[in-house]
Coordinates of C-alpha atoms in Angstrom, one line a residue:
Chain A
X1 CA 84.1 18.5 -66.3
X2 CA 83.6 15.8 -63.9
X3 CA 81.5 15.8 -60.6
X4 CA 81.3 13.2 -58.1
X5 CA 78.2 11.2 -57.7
X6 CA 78.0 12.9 -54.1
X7 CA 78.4 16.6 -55.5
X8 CA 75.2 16.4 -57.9
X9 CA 73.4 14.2 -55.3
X10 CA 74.0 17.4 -53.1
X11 CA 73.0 19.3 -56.3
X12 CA 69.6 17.6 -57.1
X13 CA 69.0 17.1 -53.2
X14 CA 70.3 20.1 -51.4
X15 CA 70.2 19.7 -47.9
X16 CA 69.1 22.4 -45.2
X17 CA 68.4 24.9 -48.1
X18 CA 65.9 27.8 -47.3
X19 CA 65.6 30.5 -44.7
X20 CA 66.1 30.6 -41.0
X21 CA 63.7 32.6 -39.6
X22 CA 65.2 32.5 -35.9
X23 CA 68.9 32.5 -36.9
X24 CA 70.9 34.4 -34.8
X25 CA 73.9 34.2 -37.1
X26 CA 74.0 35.2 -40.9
X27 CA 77.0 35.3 -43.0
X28 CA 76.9 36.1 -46.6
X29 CA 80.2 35.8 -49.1
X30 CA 81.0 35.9 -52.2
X31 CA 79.2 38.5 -55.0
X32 CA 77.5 38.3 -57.9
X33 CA 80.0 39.2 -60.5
X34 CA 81.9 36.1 -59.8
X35 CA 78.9 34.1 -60.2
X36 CA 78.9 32.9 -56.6
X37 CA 77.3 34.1 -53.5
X38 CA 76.4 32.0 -50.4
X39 CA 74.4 32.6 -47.0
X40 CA 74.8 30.5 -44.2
X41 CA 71.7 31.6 -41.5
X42 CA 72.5 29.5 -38.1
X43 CA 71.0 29.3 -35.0
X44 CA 73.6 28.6 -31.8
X45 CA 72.3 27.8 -28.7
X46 CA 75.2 27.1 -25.8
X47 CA 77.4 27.3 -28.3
X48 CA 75.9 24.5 -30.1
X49 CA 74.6 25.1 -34.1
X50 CA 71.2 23.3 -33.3
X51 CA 69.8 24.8 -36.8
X52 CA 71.5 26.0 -40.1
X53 CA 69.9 26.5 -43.8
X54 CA 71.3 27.7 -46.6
X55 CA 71.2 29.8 -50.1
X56 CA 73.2 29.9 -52.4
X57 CA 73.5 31.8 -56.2
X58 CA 76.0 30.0 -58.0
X59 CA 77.2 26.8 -59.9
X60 CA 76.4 23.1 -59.5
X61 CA 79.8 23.0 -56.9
X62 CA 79.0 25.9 -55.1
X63 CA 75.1 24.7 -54.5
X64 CA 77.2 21.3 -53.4
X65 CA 79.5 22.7 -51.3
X66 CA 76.9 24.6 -49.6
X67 CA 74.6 21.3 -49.1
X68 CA 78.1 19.5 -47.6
X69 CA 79.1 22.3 -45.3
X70 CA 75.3 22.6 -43.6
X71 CA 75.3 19.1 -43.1
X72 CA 79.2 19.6 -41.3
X73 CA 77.8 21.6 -38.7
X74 CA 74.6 21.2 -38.0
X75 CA 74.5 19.7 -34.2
X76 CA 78.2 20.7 -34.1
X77 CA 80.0 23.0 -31.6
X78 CA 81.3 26.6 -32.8
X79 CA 84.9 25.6 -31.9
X80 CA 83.9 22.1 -34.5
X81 CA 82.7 24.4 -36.9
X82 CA 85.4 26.5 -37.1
X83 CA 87.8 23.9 -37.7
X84 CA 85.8 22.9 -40.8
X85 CA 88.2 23.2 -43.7
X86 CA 87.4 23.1 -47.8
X87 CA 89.2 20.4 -47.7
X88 CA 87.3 18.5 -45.7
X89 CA 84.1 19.7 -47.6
X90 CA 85.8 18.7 -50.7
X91 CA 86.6 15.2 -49.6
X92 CA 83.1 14.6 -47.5
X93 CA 81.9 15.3 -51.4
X94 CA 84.4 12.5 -53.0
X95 CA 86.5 15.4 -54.5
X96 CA 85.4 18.8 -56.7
X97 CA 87.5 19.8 -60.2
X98 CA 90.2 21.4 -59.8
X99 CA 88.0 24.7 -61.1
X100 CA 86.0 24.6 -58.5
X101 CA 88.3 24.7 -55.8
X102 CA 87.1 27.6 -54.9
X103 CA 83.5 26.8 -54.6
X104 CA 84.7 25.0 -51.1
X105 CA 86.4 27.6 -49.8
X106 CA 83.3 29.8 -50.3
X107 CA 81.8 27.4 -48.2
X108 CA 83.9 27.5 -45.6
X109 CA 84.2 31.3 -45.4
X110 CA 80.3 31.5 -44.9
X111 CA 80.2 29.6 -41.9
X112 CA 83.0 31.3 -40.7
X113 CA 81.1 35.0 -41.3
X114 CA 77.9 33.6 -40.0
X115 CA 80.1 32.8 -36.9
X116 CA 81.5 36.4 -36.9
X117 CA 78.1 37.7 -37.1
X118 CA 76.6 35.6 -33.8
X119 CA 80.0 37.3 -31.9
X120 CA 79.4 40.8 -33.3
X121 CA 75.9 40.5 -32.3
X122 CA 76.7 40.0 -28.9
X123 CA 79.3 42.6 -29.2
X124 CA 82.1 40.7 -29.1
X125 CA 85.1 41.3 -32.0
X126 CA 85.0 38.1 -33.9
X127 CA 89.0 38.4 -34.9
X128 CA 90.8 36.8 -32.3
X129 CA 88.1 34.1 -32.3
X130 CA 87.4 33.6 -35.9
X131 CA 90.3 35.4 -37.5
X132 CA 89.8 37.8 -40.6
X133 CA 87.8 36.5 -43.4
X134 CA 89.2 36.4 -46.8
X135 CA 88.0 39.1 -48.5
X136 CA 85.9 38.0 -51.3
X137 CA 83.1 40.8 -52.3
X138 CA 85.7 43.7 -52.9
X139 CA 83.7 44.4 -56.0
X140 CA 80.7 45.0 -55.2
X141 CA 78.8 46.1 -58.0
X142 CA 76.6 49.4 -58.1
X143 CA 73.1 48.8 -59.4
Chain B
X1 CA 55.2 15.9 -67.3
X2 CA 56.5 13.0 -68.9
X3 CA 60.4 12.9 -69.1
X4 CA 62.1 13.4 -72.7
X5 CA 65.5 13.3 -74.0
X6 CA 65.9 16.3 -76.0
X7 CA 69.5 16.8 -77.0
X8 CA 69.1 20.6 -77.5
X9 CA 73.3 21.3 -78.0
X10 CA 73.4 21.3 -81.8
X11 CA 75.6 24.6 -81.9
X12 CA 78.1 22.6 -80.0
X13 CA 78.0 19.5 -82.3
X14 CA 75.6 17.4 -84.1
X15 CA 74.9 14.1 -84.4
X16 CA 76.2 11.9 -87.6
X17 CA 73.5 12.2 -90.2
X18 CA 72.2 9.3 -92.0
X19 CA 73.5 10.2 -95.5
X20 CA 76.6 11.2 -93.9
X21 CA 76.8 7.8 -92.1
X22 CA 76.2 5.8 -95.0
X23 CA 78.1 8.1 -97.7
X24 CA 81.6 7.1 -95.1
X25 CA 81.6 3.9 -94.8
X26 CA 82.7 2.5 -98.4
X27 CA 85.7 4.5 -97.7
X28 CA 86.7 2.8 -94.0
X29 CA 87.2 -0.6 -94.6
X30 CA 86.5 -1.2 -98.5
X31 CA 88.3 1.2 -100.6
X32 CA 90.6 2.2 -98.1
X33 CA 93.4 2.5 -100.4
X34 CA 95.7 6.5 -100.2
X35 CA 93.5 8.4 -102.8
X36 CA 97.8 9.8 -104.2
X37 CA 98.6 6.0 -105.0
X38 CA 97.9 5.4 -109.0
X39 CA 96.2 1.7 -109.0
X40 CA 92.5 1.4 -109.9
X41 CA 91.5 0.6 -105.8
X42 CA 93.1 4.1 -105.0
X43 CA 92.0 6.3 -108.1
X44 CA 88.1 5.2 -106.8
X45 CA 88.7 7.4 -103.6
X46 CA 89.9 10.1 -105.4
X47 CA 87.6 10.4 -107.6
X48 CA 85.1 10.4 -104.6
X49 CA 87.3 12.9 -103.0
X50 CA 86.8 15.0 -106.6
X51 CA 83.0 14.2 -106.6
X52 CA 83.1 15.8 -103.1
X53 CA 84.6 19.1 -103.9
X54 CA 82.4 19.7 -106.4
X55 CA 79.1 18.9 -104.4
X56 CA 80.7 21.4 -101.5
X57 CA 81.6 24.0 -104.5
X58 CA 78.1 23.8 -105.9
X59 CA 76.6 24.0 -101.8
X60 CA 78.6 27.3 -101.8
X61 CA 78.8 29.4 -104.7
X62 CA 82.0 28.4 -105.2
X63 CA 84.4 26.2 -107.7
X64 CA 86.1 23.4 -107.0
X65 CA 89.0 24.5 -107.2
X66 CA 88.7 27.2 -104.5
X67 CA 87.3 24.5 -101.8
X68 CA 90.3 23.2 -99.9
X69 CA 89.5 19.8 -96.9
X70 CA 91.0 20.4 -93.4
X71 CA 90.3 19.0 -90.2
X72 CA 87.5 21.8 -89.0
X73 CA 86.7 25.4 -88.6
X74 CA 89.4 26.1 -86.1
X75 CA 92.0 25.0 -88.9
X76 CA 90.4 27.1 -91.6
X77 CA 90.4 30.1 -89.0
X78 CA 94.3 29.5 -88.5
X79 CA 95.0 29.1 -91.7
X80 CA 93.4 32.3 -92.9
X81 CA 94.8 34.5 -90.0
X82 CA 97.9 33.1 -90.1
X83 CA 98.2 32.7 -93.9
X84 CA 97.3 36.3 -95.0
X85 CA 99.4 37.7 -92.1
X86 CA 102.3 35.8 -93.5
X87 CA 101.6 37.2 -96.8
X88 CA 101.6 40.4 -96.0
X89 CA 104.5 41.9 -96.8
X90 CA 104.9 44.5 -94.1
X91 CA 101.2 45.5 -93.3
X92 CA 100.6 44.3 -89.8
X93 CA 97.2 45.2 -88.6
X94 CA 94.5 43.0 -88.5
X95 CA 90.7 43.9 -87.7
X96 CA 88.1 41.3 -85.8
X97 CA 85.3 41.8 -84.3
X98 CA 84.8 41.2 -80.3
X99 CA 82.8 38.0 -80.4
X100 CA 84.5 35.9 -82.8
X101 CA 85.1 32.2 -81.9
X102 CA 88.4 31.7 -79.9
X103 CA 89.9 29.7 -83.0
X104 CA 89.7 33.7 -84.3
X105 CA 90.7 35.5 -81.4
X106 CA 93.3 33.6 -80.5
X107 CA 95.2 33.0 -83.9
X108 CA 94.8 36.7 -84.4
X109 CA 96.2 38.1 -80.8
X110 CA 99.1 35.0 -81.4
X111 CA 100.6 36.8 -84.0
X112 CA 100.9 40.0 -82.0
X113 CA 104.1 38.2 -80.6
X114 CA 105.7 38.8 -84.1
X115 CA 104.6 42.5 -84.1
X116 CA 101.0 42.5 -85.4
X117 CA 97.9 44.5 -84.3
X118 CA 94.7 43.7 -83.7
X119 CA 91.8 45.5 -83.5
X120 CA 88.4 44.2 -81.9
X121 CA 85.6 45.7 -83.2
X122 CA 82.6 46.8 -80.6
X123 CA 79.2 45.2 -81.5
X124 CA 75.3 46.6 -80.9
X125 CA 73.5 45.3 -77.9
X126 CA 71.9 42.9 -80.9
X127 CA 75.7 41.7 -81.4
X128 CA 75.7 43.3 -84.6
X129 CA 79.3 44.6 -86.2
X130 CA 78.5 48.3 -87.7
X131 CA 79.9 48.8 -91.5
X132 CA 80.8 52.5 -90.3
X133 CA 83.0 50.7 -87.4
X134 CA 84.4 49.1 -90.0
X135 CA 85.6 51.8 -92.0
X136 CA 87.0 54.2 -89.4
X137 CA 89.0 51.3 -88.1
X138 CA 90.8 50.1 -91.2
X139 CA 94.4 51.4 -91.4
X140 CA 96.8 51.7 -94.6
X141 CA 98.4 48.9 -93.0
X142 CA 95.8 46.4 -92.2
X143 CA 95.8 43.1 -94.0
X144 CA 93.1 41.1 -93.1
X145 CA 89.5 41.6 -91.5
X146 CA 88.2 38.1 -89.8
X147 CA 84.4 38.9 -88.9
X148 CA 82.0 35.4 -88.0
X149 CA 78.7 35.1 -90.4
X150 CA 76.7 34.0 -87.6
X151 CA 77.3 33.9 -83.9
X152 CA 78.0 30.5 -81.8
X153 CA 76.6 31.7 -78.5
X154 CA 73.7 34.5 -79.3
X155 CA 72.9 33.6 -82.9
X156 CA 73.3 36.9 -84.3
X157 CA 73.9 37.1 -88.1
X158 CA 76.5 39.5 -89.1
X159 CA 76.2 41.8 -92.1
X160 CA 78.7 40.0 -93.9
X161 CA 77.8 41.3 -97.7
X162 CA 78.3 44.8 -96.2
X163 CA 81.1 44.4 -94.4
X164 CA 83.0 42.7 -97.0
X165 CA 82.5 45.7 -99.3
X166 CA 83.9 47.9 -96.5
X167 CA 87.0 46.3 -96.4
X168 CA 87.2 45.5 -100.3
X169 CA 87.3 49.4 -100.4
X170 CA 90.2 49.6 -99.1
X171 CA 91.6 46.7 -100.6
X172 CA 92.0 44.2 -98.0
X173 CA 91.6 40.4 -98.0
X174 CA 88.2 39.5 -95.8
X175 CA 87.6 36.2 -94.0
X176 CA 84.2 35.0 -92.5
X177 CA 83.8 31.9 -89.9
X178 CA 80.7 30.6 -91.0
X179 CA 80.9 27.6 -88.7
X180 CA 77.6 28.2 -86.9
X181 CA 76.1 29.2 -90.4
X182 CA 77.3 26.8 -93.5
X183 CA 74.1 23.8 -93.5
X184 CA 71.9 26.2 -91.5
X185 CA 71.0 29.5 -93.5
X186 CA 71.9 30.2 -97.4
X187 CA 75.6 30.6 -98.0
X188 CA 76.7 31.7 -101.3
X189 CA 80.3 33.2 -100.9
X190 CA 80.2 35.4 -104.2
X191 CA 77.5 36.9 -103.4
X192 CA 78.4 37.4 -99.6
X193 CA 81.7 39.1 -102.0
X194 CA 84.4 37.1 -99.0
X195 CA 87.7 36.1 -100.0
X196 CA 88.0 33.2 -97.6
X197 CA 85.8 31.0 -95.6
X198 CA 85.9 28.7 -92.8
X199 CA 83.4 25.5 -92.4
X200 CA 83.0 22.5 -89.8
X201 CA 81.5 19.5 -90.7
X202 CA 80.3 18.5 -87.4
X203 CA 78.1 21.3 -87.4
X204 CA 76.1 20.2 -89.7
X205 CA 75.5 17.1 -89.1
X206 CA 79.0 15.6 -90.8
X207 CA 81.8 13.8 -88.7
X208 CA 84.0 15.5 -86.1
X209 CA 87.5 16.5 -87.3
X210 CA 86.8 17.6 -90.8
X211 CA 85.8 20.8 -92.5
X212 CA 85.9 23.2 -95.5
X213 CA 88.0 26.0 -96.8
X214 CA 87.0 28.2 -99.4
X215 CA 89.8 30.6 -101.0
X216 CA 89.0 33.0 -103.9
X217 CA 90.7 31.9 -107.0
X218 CA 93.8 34.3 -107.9
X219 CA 94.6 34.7 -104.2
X220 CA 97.6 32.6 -102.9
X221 CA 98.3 32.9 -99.4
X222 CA 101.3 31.0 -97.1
X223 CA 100.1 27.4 -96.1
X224 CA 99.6 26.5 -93.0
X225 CA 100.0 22.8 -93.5
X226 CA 103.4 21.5 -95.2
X227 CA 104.3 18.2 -96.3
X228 CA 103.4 15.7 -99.1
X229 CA 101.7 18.4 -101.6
X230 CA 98.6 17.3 -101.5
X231 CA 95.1 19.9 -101.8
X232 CA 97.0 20.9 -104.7
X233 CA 99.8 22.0 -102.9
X234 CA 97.8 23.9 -100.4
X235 CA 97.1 21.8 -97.4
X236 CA 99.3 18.7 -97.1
X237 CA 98.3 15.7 -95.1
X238 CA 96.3 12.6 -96.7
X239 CA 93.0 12.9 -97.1
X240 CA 90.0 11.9 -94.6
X241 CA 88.5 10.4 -97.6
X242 CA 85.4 8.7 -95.1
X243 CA 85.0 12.5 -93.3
X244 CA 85.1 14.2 -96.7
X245 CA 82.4 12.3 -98.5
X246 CA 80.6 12.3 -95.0
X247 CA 80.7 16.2 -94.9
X248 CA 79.3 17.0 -98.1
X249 CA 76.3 14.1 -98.4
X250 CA 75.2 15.5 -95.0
X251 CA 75.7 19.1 -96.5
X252 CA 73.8 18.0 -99.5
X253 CA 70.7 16.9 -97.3
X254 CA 71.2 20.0 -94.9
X255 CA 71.3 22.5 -98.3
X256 CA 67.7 20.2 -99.4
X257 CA 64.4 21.8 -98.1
X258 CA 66.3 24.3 -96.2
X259 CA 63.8 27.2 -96.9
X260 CA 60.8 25.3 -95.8
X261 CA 62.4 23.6 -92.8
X262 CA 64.0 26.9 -91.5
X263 CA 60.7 28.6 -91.3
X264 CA 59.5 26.0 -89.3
X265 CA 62.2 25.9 -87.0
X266 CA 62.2 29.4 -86.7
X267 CA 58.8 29.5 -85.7
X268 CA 59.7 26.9 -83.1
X269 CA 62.5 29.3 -82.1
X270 CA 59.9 31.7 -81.4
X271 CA 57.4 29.8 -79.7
X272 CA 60.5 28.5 -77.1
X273 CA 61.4 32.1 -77.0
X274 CA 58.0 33.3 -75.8
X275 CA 57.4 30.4 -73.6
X276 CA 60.6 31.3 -71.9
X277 CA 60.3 34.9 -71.6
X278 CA 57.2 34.9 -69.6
X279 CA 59.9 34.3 -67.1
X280 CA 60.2 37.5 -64.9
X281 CA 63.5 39.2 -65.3
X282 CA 64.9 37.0 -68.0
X283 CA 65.7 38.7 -71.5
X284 CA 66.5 37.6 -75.2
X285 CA 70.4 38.0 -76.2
X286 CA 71.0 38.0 -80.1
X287 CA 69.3 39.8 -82.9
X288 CA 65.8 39.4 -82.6
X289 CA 65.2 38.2 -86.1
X290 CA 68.8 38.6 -88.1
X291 CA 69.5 35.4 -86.2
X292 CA 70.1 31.5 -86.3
X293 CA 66.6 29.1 -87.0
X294 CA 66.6 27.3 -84.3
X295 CA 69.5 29.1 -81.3
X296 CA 67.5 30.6 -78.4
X297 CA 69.5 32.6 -76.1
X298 CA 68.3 34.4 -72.7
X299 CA 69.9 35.5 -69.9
X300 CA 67.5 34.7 -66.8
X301 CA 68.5 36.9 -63.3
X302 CA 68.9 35.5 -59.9
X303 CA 70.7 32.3 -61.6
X304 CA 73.6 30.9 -62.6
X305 CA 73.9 29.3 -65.8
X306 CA 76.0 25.9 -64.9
X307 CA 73.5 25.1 -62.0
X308 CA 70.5 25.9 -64.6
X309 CA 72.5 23.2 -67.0
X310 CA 72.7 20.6 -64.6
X311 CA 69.2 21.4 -63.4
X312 CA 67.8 21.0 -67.1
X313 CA 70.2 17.2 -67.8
X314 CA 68.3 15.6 -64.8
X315 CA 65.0 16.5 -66.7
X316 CA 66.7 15.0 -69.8
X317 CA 67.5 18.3 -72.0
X318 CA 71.1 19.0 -72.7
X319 CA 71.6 22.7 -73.2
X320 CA 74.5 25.2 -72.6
X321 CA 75.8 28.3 -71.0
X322 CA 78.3 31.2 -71.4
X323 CA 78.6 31.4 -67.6
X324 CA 81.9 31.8 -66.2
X325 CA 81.6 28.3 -64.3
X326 CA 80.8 26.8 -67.8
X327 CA 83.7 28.4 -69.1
X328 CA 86.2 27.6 -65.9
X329 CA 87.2 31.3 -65.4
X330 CA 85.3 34.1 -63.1
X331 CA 84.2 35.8 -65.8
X332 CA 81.1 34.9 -67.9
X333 CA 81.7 34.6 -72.1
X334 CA 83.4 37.5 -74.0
X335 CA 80.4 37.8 -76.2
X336 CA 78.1 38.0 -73.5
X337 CA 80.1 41.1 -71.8
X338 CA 80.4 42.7 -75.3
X339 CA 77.3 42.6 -76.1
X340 CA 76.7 45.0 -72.8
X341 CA 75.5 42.5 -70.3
X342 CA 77.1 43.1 -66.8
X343 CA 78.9 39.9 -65.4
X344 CA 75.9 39.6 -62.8
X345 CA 73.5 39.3 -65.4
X346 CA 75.6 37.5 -68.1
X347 CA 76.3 34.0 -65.5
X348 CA 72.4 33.2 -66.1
X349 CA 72.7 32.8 -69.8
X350 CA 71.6 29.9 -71.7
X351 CA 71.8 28.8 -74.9
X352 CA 69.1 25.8 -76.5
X353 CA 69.7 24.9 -79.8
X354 CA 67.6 22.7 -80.7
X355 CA 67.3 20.1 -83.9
X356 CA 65.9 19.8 -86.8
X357 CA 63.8 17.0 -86.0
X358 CA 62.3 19.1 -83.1
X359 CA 58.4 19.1 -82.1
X360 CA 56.1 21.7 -80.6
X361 CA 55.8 19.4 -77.5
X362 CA 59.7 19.0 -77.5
X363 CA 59.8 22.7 -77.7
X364 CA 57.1 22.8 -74.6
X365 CA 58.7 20.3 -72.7
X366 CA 61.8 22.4 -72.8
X367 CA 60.0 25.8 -72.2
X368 CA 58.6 23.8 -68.8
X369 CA 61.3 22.0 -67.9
X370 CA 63.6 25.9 -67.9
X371 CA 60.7 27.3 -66.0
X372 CA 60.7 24.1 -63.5
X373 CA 64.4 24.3 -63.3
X374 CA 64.7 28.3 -62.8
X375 CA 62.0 28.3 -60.3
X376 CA 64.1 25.6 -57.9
X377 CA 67.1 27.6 -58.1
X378 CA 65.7 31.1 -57.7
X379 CA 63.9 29.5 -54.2
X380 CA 67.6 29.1 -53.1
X381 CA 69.1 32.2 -54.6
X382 CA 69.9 34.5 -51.8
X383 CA 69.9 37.5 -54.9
X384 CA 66.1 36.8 -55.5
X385 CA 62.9 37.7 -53.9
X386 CA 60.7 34.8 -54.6
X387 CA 57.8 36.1 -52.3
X388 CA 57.9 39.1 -54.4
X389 CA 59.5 37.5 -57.6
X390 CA 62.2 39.9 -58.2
X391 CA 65.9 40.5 -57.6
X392 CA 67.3 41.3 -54.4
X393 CA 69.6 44.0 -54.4
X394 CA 73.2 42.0 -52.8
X395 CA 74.1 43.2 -49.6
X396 CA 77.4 41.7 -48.5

């Protein structure tokens, strides 16, 4: 399997990665029996994402993808970041394996729940803004 | 620390020895001549080819004429699957256990298309195959059991003596892959009481794309190979004169000191183990002593095995994983799950085998360079505590 230069440089480097103390939106996707979970903490201010970090449990891709996505939207507006695709995460890495297609659309799922969470917080119903999230921690395992 | 190159991957492949090296080339661009063709520059390279068969017979407890050249393990696991079942005569069951090699697995559940069962037999949380299981599992119709000597992913070495008597009870034919095993731990296939063998010669430090089958004498199963009659009959295809003389000088200098050099290796094993284990939450998988020289495997929580891989390459070390984003599915190794492991656990495994050439400080450097490498990706696990240096129970 073959990674782009960009994807381990995001690997080896990640950008934004940590916590977010004052984050005032938190989305978390993914679960652990698929080997891949991401959180996206951000902090909006007028509707702008002044701060994000990031963590992630997962592959070299998913850690990537993660990296890519924070740097996407950091200083952007909610309406800019949620019209960030995988596919644009993909190609602002140079490309991921076909296998880990799925590490991108992870990515772009977490900023979308962290988006729903900033709404729901200010009790407003995410859907018609953000539309339903794919469902990706059905199995959530019992410890 | 200073940066290495350790290439710790040996239970994936090996690098050419030198005896191997050397013991090929006369046969590449010298005496290249077809070892069936009867003038005196042909005859050399089968004599070599002869000369070969009888240093592999000798390395196994076994006589020439029962040691048959393929291409690798995978053919000699085909070939005895598929060869027995086509012998059969009727009887259509055939018993593995659940953490065979794919080239197993797969040639056995293939032939359920033309009406055979197959059994997969549990293991022990050690990976071990119980001789009872065994037993209660073999029908009046099974035809073939097909368990691995040692394990490619946790090391575990199988009962294989026993297990073979189990089945020889009953009368039917046993196979071992002793991929992971032949050049690496004693092999001697009369004792071990098998009927057929598999071996890969890049294993052991031999070429790529050659390897070793051993068939009891008296037993004649179907051929898996068909063509110009060569092997005696048994496995057509001219012979990789080069590979086969490479395969059995490296196998000679494997088979030489082994005693002394596998207790030093495993007392590296065990000083990598304990180095590694001081991790919090990781955990040895494997038999703890019934096990490979020098294969460490641990499964480390809060991780994920690819990212641990990558992590360890940049620091020079190339290891592996049974994670499922090694393995380019969701879910994490077969053998991994069997041995009990839930999937959550099983994506941090890890797997160093290192060589035989191996230091203490090697062994250190690795040991540091797992701990350096887990610590950076547990700081961005959202599934671990690192104030408290523990798991995180996963809230969605």
């Amino acid at each position: 399997m073959l990674y782009s230069e960009k994807v381990m440089d995001h690997f080896a480097h990640p950008r934004n990665v940590g916590e977010l103390p004052d984050a005032n939106a938190v989305g978390t996707v993914g679960n652990p029996k698929c080997g891949d979970i991401m959180q996206m903490m951000l902090k909006i201010e007028n509707d702008v994402i002044v701060d994000v970090k990031f963590k992630t449990f997962g592959c070299g891709a998913a850690i990537a993808t993660s990296s890519m996505a924070t740097e996407l939207v950091k200083g952007a507006t909610i309406q800019e970041a949620l019209a960030l695709t995988n596919k644009a995460v993909m190609e602002a890495l140079d490309g991921l394996p076909a296998v880990k297609v799925h590490c991108s659309v992870l990515a772009e799922q977490a900023i979308r729940a962290a988006i729903s969470d900033y709404y729901r917080r200010q009790g407003i119903d995410p859907v018609p803004i953000v539309g339903e999230l794919e469902d990706h921690d059905e199995e959530v395992p019992e410890d | 620390m200073e940066k290495r190159r350790i290439y710790a991957d040996n239970a994936a492949t090996t690098k050419l020895g030198d005896a191997a090296f050397e013991a090929m080339l006369p046969w590449l661009r010298e005496d290249y001549g077809n070892p069936s063709s009867v003038y005196e520059a042909a005859r050399v390279s089968r004599r070599a080819i002869e000369a070969a068969r009888a240093d592999m017979a000798a390395a196994l407890g076994a006589k020439p004429n029962e040691i048959y050249f393929t291409s690798g393990g995978t053919e000699g696991d085909n070939w005895a699957i598929k060869g027995v079942a086509a012998s059969a005569k009727g009887k259509k069951h055939i018993i593995i256990s659940a953490i065979e090699h794919h080239a197993v697995s797969e040639s056995a559940h293939a032939l359920e298309r033309y009406g055979f069962e197959v059994t997969e037999l549990g293991v022990d949380k050690y990976g071990l195959v119980s001789p009872d299981d065994l037993r209660s599992a073999i029908r009046d119709d099974t035809c073939l059991v097909s368990i691995m000597l040692a394990n490619n992913e946790i090391g575990t070495i199988e009962p294989i003596k026993e297990l073979a008597a189990v089945a020889h009870e009953r009368g039917v034919l046993f196979h071992t892959d002793a991929v992971q095993a032949v050049g690496h731990i004693p092999i001697d296939v009369k004792e071990l009481g098998v009927d057929m063998l598999s071996l890969s010669a890049h294993k052991f430090h031999g070429p790529k794309g050659c390897g070793a089958f051993y068939l009891r004498t008296g037993l004649r199963i179907v051929n898996l190979i068909d063509g110009g009659g060569h092997e005696r009959g048994r496995r057509s295809g001219t012979e990789n004169v080069a590979s086969i003389c490479g395969m059995t000088a490296a196998l000679k200098q494997q088979t030489e000191g082994m005693e002394e050099r596998n207790k030093r290796l495993s007392a590296l094993r065990d000083r990598l183990y304990s180095q590694i284990l001081e991790l919090p939450y990781s955990q040895p998988t494997g038999h703890p002593t019934d096990r490979l020289p020098s294969c460490v495997s641990v499964v480390i929580n809060g991780i994920e095995g690819e990212g641990m891989i990558l992590g360890l390459d940049e620091l020079g070390i190339q290891a592996s994983s049974g994670s499922a984003c090694t393995s380019g599915s969701l879910d994490p190794s077969h053998v991994l799950l069997a041995i009990g492991l839930k999937h959550e656990i099983a994506h941090g495994s890890l797997r160093i085998t290192f060589g035989e050439d191996a230091t203490e400080e090697d062994i250190d450097y690795i040991a540091n360079s797992v701990k350096q490498v887990v610590g950076r990706l547990r700081a961005m696990s959202p599934v671990w505590d690192s104030i408290n240096n523990k798991p995180l129970k996963f809230k969605a």
